[in-house]
Coordinates of C-alpha atoms in Angstrom, one line a residue:
M1 CA 0.0 0.0 0.0
N2 CA 2.8 2.4 0.9
R3 CA 4.6 1.8 -2.5
I4 CA 1.4 2.2 -4.5
F5 CA 0.4 5.4 -2.8
I6 CA 3.8 7.1 -3.0
T7 CA 4.2 5.8 -6.6
F8 CA 0.9 7.5 -7.5
I9 CA 2.2 10.8 -6.0
L10 CA 5.4 10.6 -8.0
A11 CA 3.4 9.9 -11.1
L12 CA 1.3 13.0 -10.4
F13 CA 4.5 15.1 -10.1
A14 CA 5.9 13.8 -13.4
Y15 CA 2.6 14.4 -15.2
T16 CA 2.1 17.9 -14.0
T17 CA 5.8 18.7 -14.7
L18 CA 5.4 17.7 -18.3
Y19 CA 2.0 19.4 -18.6
A20 CA 3.3 22.6 -17.0
Q21 CA 5.8 23.1 -19.8
Q22 CA 2.8 24.1 -21.9
D23 CA 1.4 26.4 -19.3
S24 CA 1.5 30.1 -20.0
I25 CA 3.4 32.2 -17.6
I26 CA 1.5 34.4 -15.1
K27 CA 2.7 37.2 -12.9
L28 CA 4.1 36.2 -9.6
E29 CA 2.4 37.4 -6.5
T30 CA 3.8 40.5 -4.8
V31 CA 3.4 39.0 -1.3
T32 CA 4.5 35.3 -0.8
L33 CA 4.4 32.8 2.1
S34 CA 6.1 29.5 2.3
D35 CA 3.4 27.7 4.2
V36 CA 1.2 27.0 1.1
R37 CA -0.7 24.2 2.9
L38 CA -2.0 26.7 5.4
K39 CA -3.0 29.1 2.6
N40 CA -5.1 26.3 1.0
A41 CA -6.8 25.5 4.3
A42 CA -7.4 29.1 5.4
D43 CA -11.1 29.3 4.4
K44 CA -12.1 25.8 5.7
T45 CA -11.5 25.9 9.5
I46 CA -11.2 28.2 12.5
I47 CA -8.0 30.3 12.2
V48 CA -7.0 33.2 14.5
K49 CA -4.5 35.6 13.0
I50 CA -2.4 37.9 15.1
S51 CA -2.6 41.4 13.6
D52 CA 0.5 43.2 12.3
S53 CA 0.1 46.1 14.8
I54 CA 0.1 43.7 17.7
L55 CA 3.2 41.9 16.4
Q56 CA 5.1 45.1 15.8
N57 CA 4.6 46.4 19.3
Q58 CA 5.2 43.1 21.1
N59 CA 7.9 43.4 23.8
G60 CA 7.1 40.2 25.7
S61 CA 7.4 36.5 24.8
L62 CA 5.6 34.3 22.3
T63 CA 3.8 32.7 25.3
D64 CA 2.5 36.1 26.4
L65 CA 1.3 37.0 22.9
L66 CA -0.6 33.8 22.2
R67 CA -2.0 33.5 25.7
Q68 CA -3.6 37.0 25.3
H69 CA -4.8 36.7 21.7
S70 CA -5.8 33.1 21.1
T71 CA -7.7 30.2 22.7
L72 CA -4.5 28.5 23.7
Y73 CA -3.8 27.6 27.3
F74 CA -0.1 27.7 28.5
K75 CA 1.3 25.9 31.4
E76 CA 4.3 28.1 32.3
Y77 CA 6.6 27.1 35.1
G78 CA 7.2 30.7 36.2
L79 CA 7.9 33.7 34.0
G80 CA 10.3 32.8 31.2
M81 CA 10.6 29.2 32.3
L82 CA 9.4 26.1 30.4
S83 CA 6.1 26.9 28.6
S84 CA 4.0 24.1 27.2
V85 CA 0.7 24.5 25.4
S86 CA -2.7 22.9 25.5
F87 CA -5.0 23.2 22.5
R88 CA -8.6 22.1 22.9
G89 CA -7.6 20.2 26.0
T90 CA -4.9 18.1 24.3
N91 CA -1.4 17.9 25.7
S92 CA 1.7 19.9 24.6
S93 CA 3.0 17.2 22.2
Q94 CA -0.3 17.1 20.4
T95 CA 0.1 20.7 19.0
A96 CA 2.2 21.2 15.9
V97 CA 4.3 24.3 15.6
I98 CA 5.0 25.1 11.9
W99 CA 7.8 27.4 10.9
N100 CA 7.5 28.7 7.3
G101 CA 5.8 25.4 6.4
I102 CA 7.8 22.8 8.3
N103 CA 7.1 21.2 11.7
I104 CA 9.7 22.3 14.3
N105 CA 8.4 20.3 17.4
S106 CA 11.3 18.9 19.4
Q107 CA 12.2 15.3 18.4
T108 CA 13.2 14.5 22.0
T109 CA 10.2 15.9 23.9
G110 CA 7.6 16.0 21.0
Q111 CA 6.6 19.6 21.9
T112 CA 7.7 23.2 21.5
D113 CA 8.7 25.3 24.5
F114 CA 7.2 28.6 23.5
N115 CA 9.7 30.5 25.6
N116 CA 12.4 29.0 23.4
V117 CA 11.1 30.6 20.3
G118 CA 12.6 34.1 19.7
L119 CA 10.4 36.9 18.5
G120 CA 11.6 38.9 15.5
G121 CA 12.0 36.2 12.8
F122 CA 8.4 36.2 11.7
N123 CA 5.7 38.8 10.8
D124 CA 2.7 36.5 10.3
I125 CA 1.2 34.3 13.1
S126 CA -1.8 32.1 12.6
V127 CA -3.5 29.7 15.1
K128 CA -5.4 26.9 13.3
S129 CA -7.8 24.8 15.3
G130 CA -8.4 21.1 14.6
G131 CA -6.5 18.1 13.4
G132 CA -3.8 18.7 10.8
S133 CA -1.7 15.4 10.7
A134 CA -2.7 14.8 7.1
L135 CA -0.9 17.9 6.1
Y136 CA 1.8 18.4 8.7
G137 CA 2.4 14.9 10.1
S138 CA 2.9 13.9 13.7
G139 CA 1.5 16.0 16.6
A140 CA -1.1 18.1 14.8
I141 CA -4.0 16.7 16.9
G142 CA -5.4 19.6 18.8
G143 CA -4.3 22.2 16.3
S144 CA -1.3 24.0 14.9
V145 CA 0.5 27.3 15.4
H146 CA 2.0 28.8 12.2
L147 CA 5.0 31.2 12.3
Q148 CA 5.9 32.7 9.0
H149 CA 7.8 35.6 7.5
K150 CA 5.7 37.3 4.8
I151 CA 7.9 38.4 1.9
D152 CA 6.7 41.5 0.1
F153 CA 8.3 42.4 -3.3
K154 CA 7.9 46.1 -3.3
K155 CA 10.4 48.9 -3.1
Q156 CA 11.1 49.5 0.5
Q157 CA 14.0 50.4 2.9
T158 CA 13.1 50.2 6.6
F159 CA 15.2 50.2 9.7
N160 CA 13.9 49.5 13.2
L161 CA 15.5 49.8 16.6
S162 CA 13.8 49.1 19.9
S163 CA 14.8 49.2 23.6
T164 CA 12.7 48.1 26.6
I165 CA 13.4 48.3 30.3
G166 CA 11.2 46.6 32.8
S167 CA 10.7 45.7 36.4
Y168 CA 13.2 43.2 38.0
E169 CA 16.0 44.3 35.7
N170 CA 14.4 43.2 32.5
Y171 CA 16.2 44.6 29.5
I172 CA 15.3 43.9 25.9
Q173 CA 17.0 45.3 22.8
S174 CA 16.2 44.5 19.2
G175 CA 17.0 45.7 15.7
A176 CA 15.7 44.8 12.2
F177 CA 16.0 46.1 8.7
T178 CA 14.4 45.3 5.3
I179 CA 15.7 46.2 1.9
A180 CA 13.5 45.2 -1.1
N181 CA 12.4 46.0 -4.6
E182 CA 10.2 44.3 -7.2
K183 CA 12.8 41.4 -7.7
S184 CA 14.7 41.0 -4.4
Y185 CA 14.0 41.0 -0.7
F186 CA 16.2 40.8 2.4
N187 CA 15.2 41.1 6.0
G188 CA 17.6 40.7 9.0
Y189 CA 17.0 40.9 12.7
V190 CA 18.6 40.5 16.1
R191 CA 17.2 40.5 19.6
H192 CA 18.6 40.2 23.1
Q193 CA 16.9 39.9 26.5
A194 CA 18.4 39.6 30.0
A195 CA 16.5 39.7 33.3
E196 CA 17.1 39.1 36.9
N197 CA 13.5 38.0 37.1
D198 CA 13.5 38.1 41.0
Y199 CA 9.9 39.2 41.5
P200 CA 8.5 38.7 45.0
F201 CA 6.1 36.0 45.8
L202 CA 3.0 37.8 47.0
E203 CA 1.9 37.2 50.7
T204 CA 5.2 35.6 51.5
D205 CA 8.7 36.7 52.4
L206 CA 10.2 34.8 49.4
K207 CA 11.1 36.0 45.9
N208 CA 11.8 34.2 42.6
D209 CA 15.3 33.2 43.4
N210 CA 17.4 31.6 40.7
G211 CA 15.1 33.0 38.0
E212 CA 17.6 34.7 35.8
I213 CA 17.1 34.4 32.1
E214 CA 19.1 35.5 29.0
N215 CA 18.3 34.8 25.4
F216 CA 19.6 35.9 22.1
S217 CA 18.3 35.5 18.5
I218 CA 19.6 36.4 15.1
G219 CA 18.5 35.5 11.6
Y220 CA 17.4 36.6 8.1
N221 CA 14.7 36.0 5.5
T222 CA 15.5 36.6 1.9
A223 CA 14.1 36.0 -1.6
H224 CA 14.9 36.6 -5.2
K225 CA 12.8 36.3 -8.3
L226 CA 14.5 34.1 -10.9
G227 CA 12.8 35.2 -14.1
K228 CA 9.1 35.7 -14.5
R229 CA 7.8 32.6 -12.7
D230 CA 10.4 31.4 -10.2
V231 CA 11.2 32.5 -6.7
L232 CA 14.1 31.3 -4.5
K233 CA 13.8 31.9 -0.8
A234 CA 16.1 31.3 2.2
Y235 CA 15.3 31.5 5.9
F236 CA 17.8 31.3 8.8
S237 CA 17.1 31.5 12.6
Y238 CA 19.5 31.0 15.5
F239 CA 18.2 31.2 19.1
T240 CA 20.0 30.5 22.4
N241 CA 18.4 30.6 25.8
K242 CA 20.2 30.4 29.1
R243 CA 17.7 30.0 32.0
N244 CA 18.2 29.2 35.6
S245 CA 15.4 27.1 37.0
S246 CA 13.5 29.3 39.4
R247 CA 12.6 28.0 42.9
T248 CA 9.2 26.8 44.0
I249 CA 7.5 28.1 47.2
S250 CA 8.9 25.2 49.2
V251 CA 12.2 24.2 47.5
P252 CA 15.1 26.4 46.4
T253 CA 17.2 25.3 43.4
K254 CA 20.6 26.0 41.8
S255 CA 19.9 24.2 38.4
R256 CA 20.1 25.7 35.0
L257 CA 18.9 24.9 31.4
D258 CA 20.7 25.9 28.2
D259 CA 19.0 25.6 24.8
K260 CA 20.3 26.2 21.3
N261 CA 18.1 26.0 18.2
R262 CA 19.4 26.6 14.6
R263 CA 17.1 26.5 11.6
F264 CA 17.9 26.9 7.9
M265 CA 15.6 26.4 4.9
L266 CA 15.8 26.9 1.2
A267 CA 12.5 27.1 -0.7
W268 CA 11.7 27.3 -4.4
N269 CA 8.4 28.2 -6.0
R270 CA 7.3 28.1 -9.6
K271 CA 4.0 29.4 -10.6
A272 CA 2.2 29.0 -14.0
T273 CA -1.4 29.3 -15.1
K274 CA -2.5 25.8 -14.0
T275 CA 0.4 24.5 -12.0
N276 CA 2.2 25.7 -8.8
Y277 CA 5.3 24.0 -7.4
N278 CA 6.8 24.4 -4.0
I279 CA 10.0 22.6 -2.8
R280 CA 11.6 23.1 0.6
L281 CA 14.9 21.7 2.0
A282 CA 15.6 22.4 5.7
N283 CA 18.0 21.5 8.4
L284 CA 17.1 21.9 12.1
E285 CA 19.6 21.5 15.0
E286 CA 18.6 21.4 18.6
E287 CA 20.9 21.2 21.6
F288 CA 20.0 20.9 25.3
K289 CA 22.1 21.0 28.4
Y290 CA 20.9 20.6 32.0
Y291 CA 23.1 21.6 35.0
E292 CA 22.0 20.3 38.4
N293 CA 24.3 23.0 39.9
K294 CA 24.9 26.0 37.7
R295 CA 28.2 26.6 39.4
K296 CA 29.6 23.2 38.4
K297 CA 29.7 23.9 34.7
H298 CA 31.6 20.7 33.9
L299 CA 28.7 18.5 35.3
F300 CA 25.8 18.4 33.0
S301 CA 23.5 16.1 31.0
G302 CA 22.2 16.9 27.5
S303 CA 21.2 15.8 24.0
E304 CA 21.7 16.9 20.4
V305 CA 19.3 16.3 17.5
S306 CA 19.8 17.0 13.8
T307 CA 16.9 16.9 11.4
I308 CA 16.9 17.1 7.6
I309 CA 13.6 17.8 6.0
A310 CA 12.7 17.7 2.3
N311 CA 9.2 18.2 1.0
A312 CA 7.6 19.1 -2.3
D313 CA 4.1 20.2 -3.2
V314 CA 2.5 20.5 -6.6
D315 CA -0.9 22.0 -7.2
Y316 CA -2.7 21.4 -10.5
K317 CA -5.7 23.4 -11.4
F318 CA -8.0 21.4 -13.8
S319 CA -10.5 24.2 -13.8
H320 CA -11.7 27.1 -11.6
K321 CA -13.8 24.4 -9.7
L322 CA -11.3 21.6 -9.3
K323 CA -7.7 21.6 -7.9
V324 CA -5.5 18.6 -7.0
K325 CA -2.5 18.7 -4.8
G326 CA 0.2 16.0 -4.5
A327 CA 3.0 16.2 -1.9
I328 CA 6.0 14.2 -0.6
D329 CA 7.5 14.7 2.8
A330 CA 10.9 13.1 3.7
N331 CA 12.6 13.3 7.1
L332 CA 15.9 12.1 8.5
V333 CA 16.4 12.6 12.2
E334 CA 19.5 11.7 14.2
A335 CA 19.5 12.0 18.0
E336 CA 22.1 11.3 20.7
G337 CA 22.5 12.2 24.4
D338 CA 23.7 11.3 27.8
N339 CA 20.4 9.4 28.4
I340 CA 19.7 8.4 24.8
D341 CA 21.9 6.1 22.7
K342 CA 22.5 7.3 19.1
N343 CA 19.4 6.7 17.0
I344 CA 18.3 7.5 13.5
R345 CA 14.7 7.8 12.3
R346 CA 13.8 7.9 8.6
S347 CA 10.4 8.6 7.3
I348 CA 8.7 9.3 4.0
A349 CA 5.1 10.3 3.3
G350 CA 2.9 10.8 0.3
I351 CA -0.1 13.3 0.4
L352 CA -2.9 13.6 -2.0
S353 CA -5.6 16.4 -1.7
V354 CA -8.6 17.3 -3.8
N355 CA -10.4 20.6 -3.6
H356 CA -13.7 20.9 -5.5
K357 CA -16.3 23.6 -5.8
P358 CA -19.2 22.0 -7.7
F359 CA -21.4 25.1 -7.4
K360 CA -21.4 28.6 -6.1
G361 CA -21.0 28.8 -2.3
F362 CA -20.2 25.1 -1.8
A363 CA -16.8 23.5 -1.5
Y364 CA -15.2 20.3 -0.2
N365 CA -11.7 19.1 0.4
L366 CA -10.4 15.6 0.8
T367 CA -6.9 14.8 2.0
A368 CA -5.1 11.4 2.4
R369 CA -1.6 10.7 3.8
K370 CA 0.4 7.5 4.0
E371 CA 3.7 7.5 5.9
A372 CA 6.4 4.9 6.4
T373 CA 9.2 4.9 8.9
N374 CA 12.1 2.6 9.7
T375 CA 10.8 2.1 13.3
Y376 CA 7.1 1.1 13.2
K377 CA 3.9 1.1 11.2
I378 CA 2.0 4.4 10.9
P379 CA -1.7 4.2 10.2
F380 CA -3.3 5.6 7.0
I381 CA -4.8 8.9 7.9
G382 CA -7.0 11.5 6.2
S383 CA -9.3 14.5 6.5
F384 CA -12.3 16.1 4.9
D385 CA -13.9 19.6 4.9
L386 CA -17.3 20.7 3.7
N387 CA -18.2 24.4 3.5
Y388 CA -21.3 26.1 2.4
K389 CA -21.9 29.8 2.1
P390 CA -25.7 30.4 1.6
L391 CA -25.5 34.1 2.5
K392 CA -22.9 36.9 2.0
W393 CA -22.4 37.2 5.7
Y394 CA -22.7 33.6 6.8
K395 CA -20.8 30.4 6.1
V396 CA -21.2 27.0 7.7
G397 CA -18.8 24.1 7.6
V398 CA -18.0 20.6 9.0
N399 CA -14.7 18.8 9.1
G400 CA -13.3 15.5 10.3
S401 CA -9.9 13.9 10.5
K402 CA -7.9 11.0 11.6
N403 CA -4.6 12.1 13.2
F404 CA -1.6 10.6 14.8
R405 CA 1.5 11.3 17.0
I406 CA 4.6 9.1 16.9
P407 CA 6.5 8.5 20.2
T408 CA 9.5 10.8 20.8
F409 CA 13.1 9.7 21.2
N410 CA 12.7 10.2 25.0
D411 CA 9.6 8.0 25.0
L412 CA 11.3 5.2 23.1
Y413 CA 15.0 5.3 24.0
W414 CA 15.5 7.1 27.4
E415 CA 18.1 4.9 29.1
G416 CA 16.5 2.5 31.5
L417 CA 13.1 4.2 31.3
G418 CA 12.0 4.3 27.6
N419 CA 9.7 1.9 26.0
P420 CA 10.7 0.8 22.5
N421 CA 7.3 -1.1 22.1
L422 CA 5.1 2.0 22.1
L423 CA 2.5 2.5 19.5
P424 CA 1.7 5.8 17.8
E425 CA -1.3 7.7 19.3
T426 CA -4.3 7.9 17.0
S427 CA -7.1 10.4 17.2
Y428 CA -10.4 10.9 15.5
Q429 CA -12.1 14.3 15.6
A430 CA -14.9 16.3 14.1
S431 CA -15.8 20.0 14.2
F432 CA -18.9 22.0 13.3
N433 CA -18.0 25.6 12.3
Q434 CA -19.9 28.7 11.7
F435 CA -18.6 32.0 10.3
F436 CA -20.4 35.4 10.5
T437 CA -19.0 38.6 8.9
Y438 CA -20.5 42.1 8.7
K439 CA -18.4 45.0 7.5
K440 CA -15.5 45.2 10.0
S441 CA -16.9 42.6 12.4
S442 CA -16.5 38.8 12.4
L443 CA -17.6 36.0 14.7
Q444 CA -16.4 32.4 14.5
L445 CA -18.0 29.5 16.4
A446 CA -16.9 25.9 16.6
A447 CA -18.2 22.8 18.4
F448 CA -15.6 20.0 18.5
Y449 CA -15.1 16.4 19.5
I450 CA -11.8 14.5 19.8
D451 CA -11.4 10.8 20.6
T452 CA -7.7 9.8 21.2
K453 CA -6.6 6.2 21.6
D454 CA -3.3 4.7 22.8
M455 CA -2.3 8.0 24.4
I456 CA 1.3 7.9 25.7
K457 CA 1.5 8.6 29.4
W458 CA 4.5 8.4 31.8
T459 CA 3.4 6.6 35.0
P460 CA 5.4 5.2 37.9
D461 CA 5.8 1.4 38.4
E462 CA 5.9 -0.5 41.7
S463 CA 9.4 0.7 42.4
G464 CA 8.6 4.3 41.7
E465 CA 10.3 4.6 38.4
W466 CA 8.5 6.4 35.6
H467 CA 7.9 4.7 32.2
P468 CA 5.8 5.6 29.2
Q469 CA 2.9 3.3 28.2
N470 CA 0.0 3.2 25.7
F471 CA -3.1 2.9 27.8
V472 CA -5.0 6.1 28.1
N473 CA -8.1 6.8 26.0
V474 CA -9.2 10.5 26.2
K475 CA -12.3 12.2 24.9
N476 CA -12.3 16.0 24.4
Q477 CA -15.4 18.0 23.6
G478 CA -16.2 21.7 23.8
I479 CA -16.8 25.0 22.0
E480 CA -14.6 27.8 20.7
A481 CA -15.6 31.4 19.9
T482 CA -13.6 34.3 18.4
L483 CA -14.9 37.8 17.9
Q484 CA -13.4 40.9 16.3
T485 CA -15.0 44.3 15.6
E486 CA -13.9 47.8 14.9
L487 CA -15.8 51.1 15.4
R488 CA -14.8 54.4 13.7
Y489 CA -15.9 57.9 14.3
K490 CA -13.9 60.7 12.5
K491 CA -10.3 60.3 13.8
H492 CA -11.4 57.9 16.6
R493 CA -11.0 54.2 16.2
V494 CA -11.9 51.4 18.7
H495 CA -10.9 47.8 18.1
I496 CA -12.4 45.0 20.2
S497 CA -11.5 41.3 20.1
G498 CA -12.0 38.3 22.3
T499 CA -11.8 34.5 22.4
Y500 CA -13.5 31.9 24.6
V501 CA -13.1 28.2 24.9
Y502 CA -14.9 25.5 26.9
V503 CA -13.2 22.1 27.2
K504 CA -14.1 18.9 28.8
A505 CA -11.1 16.5 28.5
I506 CA -12.0 13.2 30.2
D507 CA -9.7 10.3 30.9
Q508 CA -12.0 7.3 30.0
E509 CA -10.3 5.0 32.5
T510 CA -10.9 7.2 35.5
D511 CA -13.7 9.4 34.2
K512 CA -11.8 12.5 35.5
Q513 CA -10.8 15.8 33.8
L514 CA -7.2 15.8 32.6
I515 CA -4.8 17.8 34.8
Y516 CA -4.0 21.4 33.8
V517 CA -7.0 21.7 31.4
P518 CA -9.3 24.6 32.5
L519 CA -13.0 24.2 31.8
H520 CA -13.3 27.8 30.7
K521 CA -10.8 30.3 29.3
F522 CA -11.6 33.8 28.1
N523 CA -9.5 36.7 26.9
G524 CA -10.7 40.2 25.9
N525 CA -8.8 43.1 24.3
I526 CA -9.9 46.6 23.6
S527 CA -7.7 49.3 22.0
Y528 CA -8.5 53.0 21.4
H529 CA -6.7 55.0 18.6
F530 CA -6.8 58.7 18.2
K531 CA -4.3 60.4 15.8
K532 CA -0.9 59.3 17.1
V533 CA -2.0 57.9 20.5
T534 CA -3.0 54.4 21.2
A535 CA -4.3 53.0 24.5
F536 CA -5.2 49.4 25.3
Y537 CA -6.6 47.1 28.0
E538 CA -6.5 43.3 28.0
N539 CA -7.7 40.6 30.3
V540 CA -7.3 36.8 30.6
F541 CA -9.6 34.7 32.7
T542 CA -8.5 31.1 33.3
D543 CA -10.7 28.7 35.2
A544 CA -9.5 26.4 38.0
V545 CA -7.4 23.4 36.9
F546 CA -6.9 20.1 38.6
T547 CA -3.3 19.2 39.5
D548 CA -3.7 15.4 40.1
G549 CA -5.4 12.6 38.2
N550 CA -7.9 12.0 41.0
N551 CA -9.2 15.6 40.7
S552 CA -8.7 16.0 44.4
T553 CA -6.3 19.1 44.3
S554 CA -6.6 22.1 42.1
L555 CA -5.3 25.6 41.5
L556 CA -7.7 28.5 41.8
S557 CA -9.1 30.4 38.8
Y558 CA -7.5 33.7 38.1
S559 CA -8.2 36.9 36.1
V560 CA -5.2 39.0 35.1
S561 CA -5.3 42.4 33.4
N562 CA -2.7 44.5 31.6
A563 CA -2.9 48.0 30.2
G564 CA -0.7 50.3 28.2
I565 CA -0.4 53.5 26.1
S566 CA 1.9 54.5 23.2
C567 CA 2.5 57.7 21.2
N568 CA 4.1 58.1 17.7
I569 CA 6.2 61.1 16.9
A570 CA 7.0 61.5 13.2
L571 CA 9.9 63.6 12.0
G572 CA 10.0 63.2 8.2
E573 CA 11.0 59.6 7.4
N574 CA 11.8 59.0 11.0
T575 CA 9.2 57.8 13.5
F576 CA 9.7 57.5 17.3
T577 CA 7.2 55.5 19.4
L578 CA 7.2 55.9 23.2
S579 CA 5.2 53.3 25.1
G580 CA 4.5 52.1 28.6
K581 CA 2.7 48.9 29.8
V582 CA 1.6 47.7 33.2
N583 CA 1.2 43.9 33.6
N584 CA -1.1 42.5 36.3
I585 CA -2.4 46.0 37.1
F586 CA -4.6 44.8 40.0
N587 CA -1.6 42.9 41.6
K588 CA -3.4 39.6 41.6
K589 CA -1.7 36.6 43.3
Y590 CA -1.9 33.5 41.0
E591 CA -0.2 30.3 39.9
V592 CA -0.2 28.6 36.5
V593 CA 1.7 25.6 37.8
I594 CA 1.4 24.5 41.4
S595 CA 3.9 26.1 43.9
R596 CA 5.2 28.4 41.1
P597 CA 3.8 31.9 41.7
M598 CA 3.6 34.3 38.7
P599 CA 4.8 38.0 38.8
N600 CA 3.0 40.7 40.7
R601 CA 2.3 44.1 39.2
N602 CA 5.2 45.1 37.0
F603 CA 6.1 47.7 34.4
L604 CA 7.6 48.0 30.9
I605 CA 8.8 51.2 29.2
S606 CA 9.9 51.1 25.5
I607 CA 11.2 53.4 22.9
H608 CA 11.0 52.3 19.2
Y609 CA 12.7 54.0 16.3
K610 CA 11.7 53.4 12.7
Y611 CA 13.1 54.7 9.4
N612 CA 11.0 54.3 6.4

């Protein structure tokens, strides 16, 4: 079956390559993105996009940004520490993080630490709800987060500098520049943050000892048009993060974590009248070191992982009603560490997708994926989407999918603890979606259901040692809502947005809610703009979460608010922006992870310079 499916995909590539030679040339798009699979899915499911204005003025972390402006729930072990995500009640390894079209989840842990992703290298963020394994492979069960750099072929020359100072000796400096014309584009960036991070624990005599953080990122995004129908793009990102492990309420610590991530990708796109080709070749390097005592730098444990990714997509447009996509994904992963023997994983997958619009207002999409690895058998998976737009302002849709997650290197090969006999997780899900739009207002509603089997869970044996096993079946169900609207009166503008999610994630063995899955989460944002001044207020409410499998202990719900103001001063081609922000303005005491208090009221002051 594997050979037949992949042979069919290869034949499709060959056929369309020959046919495309007869295609007439069309003008390349001015704005291009590498994640073409997201672009094709954009009108079929719930997607939350982070606006350019929010991204440009962000002086926190990716965790802060997504927690405030999406339905995602983050389990953060103290400010700046490990940050894992929960999407529709799934665990952190069941959310795929996609960087310019490729999956960058760690091969050792299966997840992305969102405090290990440096801001600055991307100018387009989308959060896609629902299963995506048919397109993006392992881990895209709850949903996916897409980080892209949008390349704009227009004449421009911009230069940005930013400096931020905050409470607890928090210093952030960043710089970026973009030079482009109708044929070439180059963007470079650099960012550095250092913070003592020693905020007090409210209602105690303690403070966040050993909470220092320092991170640095640098990279570039570039593209060049090769003639009238070809574009060659290159992306590079380097991020290093040195974090001490902050203490808990009861236990001090001297430990430290060092992370390094390097990513490089080449992408080629050819576009003709009926055929569109996209080829990507990427290399990802991740390195991790853990020091039990940060003063003993010669004593540490760690791991290194190298990943090579090659994938190719071809879209063929039979008519304005029918499009077919074929794709091949190939991965080579090599991992080695102090607790993991050297291991190599190879995989290849074939993807076939059909998009059909039989009549006005109605469309459906069918996608199938078959993958093979050198370690174990991966099930055949697929997805479908149906959408109908009976009215200009209303659209309704339903989608379903079968998804999977393969065990990580830690799950399989951790010395003395791993389980090489683990099976991949499989998940079935369905979603009913509604979209309402009117002028500058939009409302998206979704009801979802997820049934996951063979979930991998680490549990202690009789001797107290923890080992991973396939035994948990979990059913998730709930609703999501996102709202945006804008009001204008002369030079006054008010923008309002909010998201709400309700999730029941029940372990079928115990009939209990999963730990660290809030029943309700809501965030609201309101901003007011008048001439050169902008003021905003934002709030996040997170319901109580259970901290043990028996649902006998829990953390209290909390509501945290932030507010800020900024002013632009234009001097010819130069613009200065002065801004201030107060986090946790009501000085609320709260914990996201048990015994790890989050910061009290704190301040940020920034100055930003832009030449355009």
